[in-house]
């Protein structure tokens, strides 16, 4: 356990960065993080990149 509250804040910010990297979805075509989740034709979930237009499910 850190000796001060500042150590706690540093630990929290590092875990937030890690969680953000894990949950962020990137386009498999161009690598952009500008991805929208859309409802597919058969009710499934699909994704579309708003940067390059690539879509996938």
Backbone as numpy.savetxt, mean C-alpha at the origin, in Angstrom:
# Nx Ny Nz CAx CAy CAz Cx Cy Cz
12.58 -1.88 26.64 11.74 -0.71 26.64 12.63 0.53 26.64
12.34 1.53 25.81 13.16 2.74 25.76 13.13 3.49 27.08
14.20 4.23 27.33 14.32 4.98 28.57 13.51 6.27 28.55
13.05 6.68 27.38 12.28 7.93 27.29 11.13 7.78 26.31
10.22 8.72 26.34 9.07 8.73 25.43 9.54 8.95 23.98
10.67 9.64 23.81 11.19 9.87 22.46 11.56 8.54 21.79
12.07 7.61 22.56 12.37 6.29 22.01 11.11 5.57 21.56
10.03 5.74 22.30 8.75 5.15 21.92 8.26 5.73 20.61
8.38 7.03 20.43 7.91 7.69 19.21 8.70 7.19 18.01
10.00 7.04 18.14 10.83 6.53 17.05 10.39 5.12 16.69
10.16 4.27 17.68 9.73 2.90 17.42 8.40 2.87 16.68
7.46 3.72 17.06 6.16 3.77 16.41 6.27 4.22 14.97
7.07 5.23 14.71 7.17 5.74 13.34 7.82 4.71 12.43
8.78 3.95 12.92 9.40 2.91 12.11 8.41 1.80 11.79
7.56 1.43 12.74 6.58 0.38 12.47 5.51 0.87 11.50
5.15 2.14 11.55 4.19 2.70 10.60 4.74 2.66 9.18
6.01 2.98 9.02 6.63 2.93 7.69 6.63 1.51 7.17
6.96 0.55 8.01 6.98 -0.85 7.60 5.58 -1.30 7.21
4.57 -0.98 8.02 3.20 -1.37 7.71 2.74 -0.74 6.41
3.11 0.51 6.18 2.72 1.20 4.95 3.33 0.51 3.74
4.56 0.09 3.84 5.22 -0.60 2.72 4.58 -1.95 2.45
4.14 -2.63 3.49 3.55 -3.96 3.33 2.17 -3.87 2.70
1.38 -2.87 3.11 -0.01 -2.82 2.65 -0.20 -2.04 1.35
0.76 -1.27 0.93 0.61 -0.50 -0.28 0.70 -1.40 -1.50
-0.24 -1.26 -2.39 -0.31 -2.06 -3.60 0.35 -1.31 -4.74
1.16 -1.97 -5.53 1.82 -1.33 -6.66 1.42 -2.01 -7.96
1.43 -1.25 -9.02 1.10 -1.77 -10.33 2.21 -2.74 -10.78
1.84 -3.95 -11.20 2.85 -4.89 -11.67 3.47 -4.49 -13.01
2.82 -3.59 -13.72 3.33 -3.16 -15.02 4.34 -2.02 -14.89
3.94 -0.95 -14.19 4.81 0.23 -14.11 5.36 0.50 -12.72
4.83 -0.18 -11.69 5.32 0.00 -10.33 4.71 1.17 -9.58
3.80 1.89 -10.19 3.17 3.03 -9.55 2.30 2.58 -8.37
2.21 3.44 -7.35 1.34 3.17 -6.20 -0.04 3.76 -6.41
-0.30 4.34 -7.55 -1.61 4.94 -7.85 -2.53 3.85 -8.41
-3.10 3.08 -7.49 -3.92 1.93 -7.86 -5.31 2.08 -7.27
-6.33 1.82 -8.07 -7.72 1.87 -7.61 -8.29 0.46 -7.58
-9.08 0.19 -6.56 -9.76 -1.09 -6.44 -11.13 -0.95 -7.07
-11.49 -1.86 -7.97 -12.77 -1.77 -8.67 -13.49 -3.11 -8.59
-14.80 -3.06 -8.74 -15.61 -4.27 -8.73 -15.55 -4.90 -10.12
-15.20 -6.18 -10.17 -15.08 -6.88 -11.44 -16.43 -7.25 -12.03
-16.43 -7.75 -13.24 -17.65 -8.13 -13.96 -18.45 -9.21 -13.22
-17.77 -10.17 -12.65 -18.46 -11.29 -11.98 -18.54 -11.09 -10.47
-18.38 -9.87 -10.00 -18.47 -9.58 -8.58 -17.16 -9.68 -7.84
-16.11 -10.08 -8.53 -14.80 -10.17 -7.89 -14.15 -8.79 -7.78
-13.00 -8.76 -7.14 -12.26 -7.51 -6.98 -11.15 -7.45 -8.02
-11.04 -6.33 -8.70 -9.97 -6.08 -9.66 -9.29 -4.78 -9.29
-8.17 -4.53 -9.91 -7.40 -3.32 -9.66 -7.05 -2.68 -10.98
-6.95 -1.36 -10.97 -6.52 -0.63 -12.17 -5.53 0.44 -11.76
-4.47 0.55 -12.51 -3.45 1.58 -12.26 -3.91 2.87 -12.91
-4.02 3.92 -12.12 -4.46 5.20 -12.68 -3.31 5.93 -13.37
-2.11 5.41 -13.27 -0.97 6.04 -13.95 -0.83 5.52 -15.38
-0.94 4.18 -15.55 -0.69 3.63 -16.88 -1.90 2.92 -17.49
-2.95 2.69 -16.68 -4.16 2.05 -17.21 -4.17 0.54 -17.15
-3.10 -0.08 -16.68 -3.03 -1.54 -16.58 -4.07 -2.02 -15.57
-4.77 -3.11 -15.89 -5.73 -3.67 -14.93 -5.41 -5.13 -14.69
-5.70 -5.62 -13.47 -5.46 -7.00 -13.09 -6.36 -7.38 -11.93
-6.42 -8.66 -11.66 -7.24 -9.13 -10.54 -6.45 -10.12 -9.70
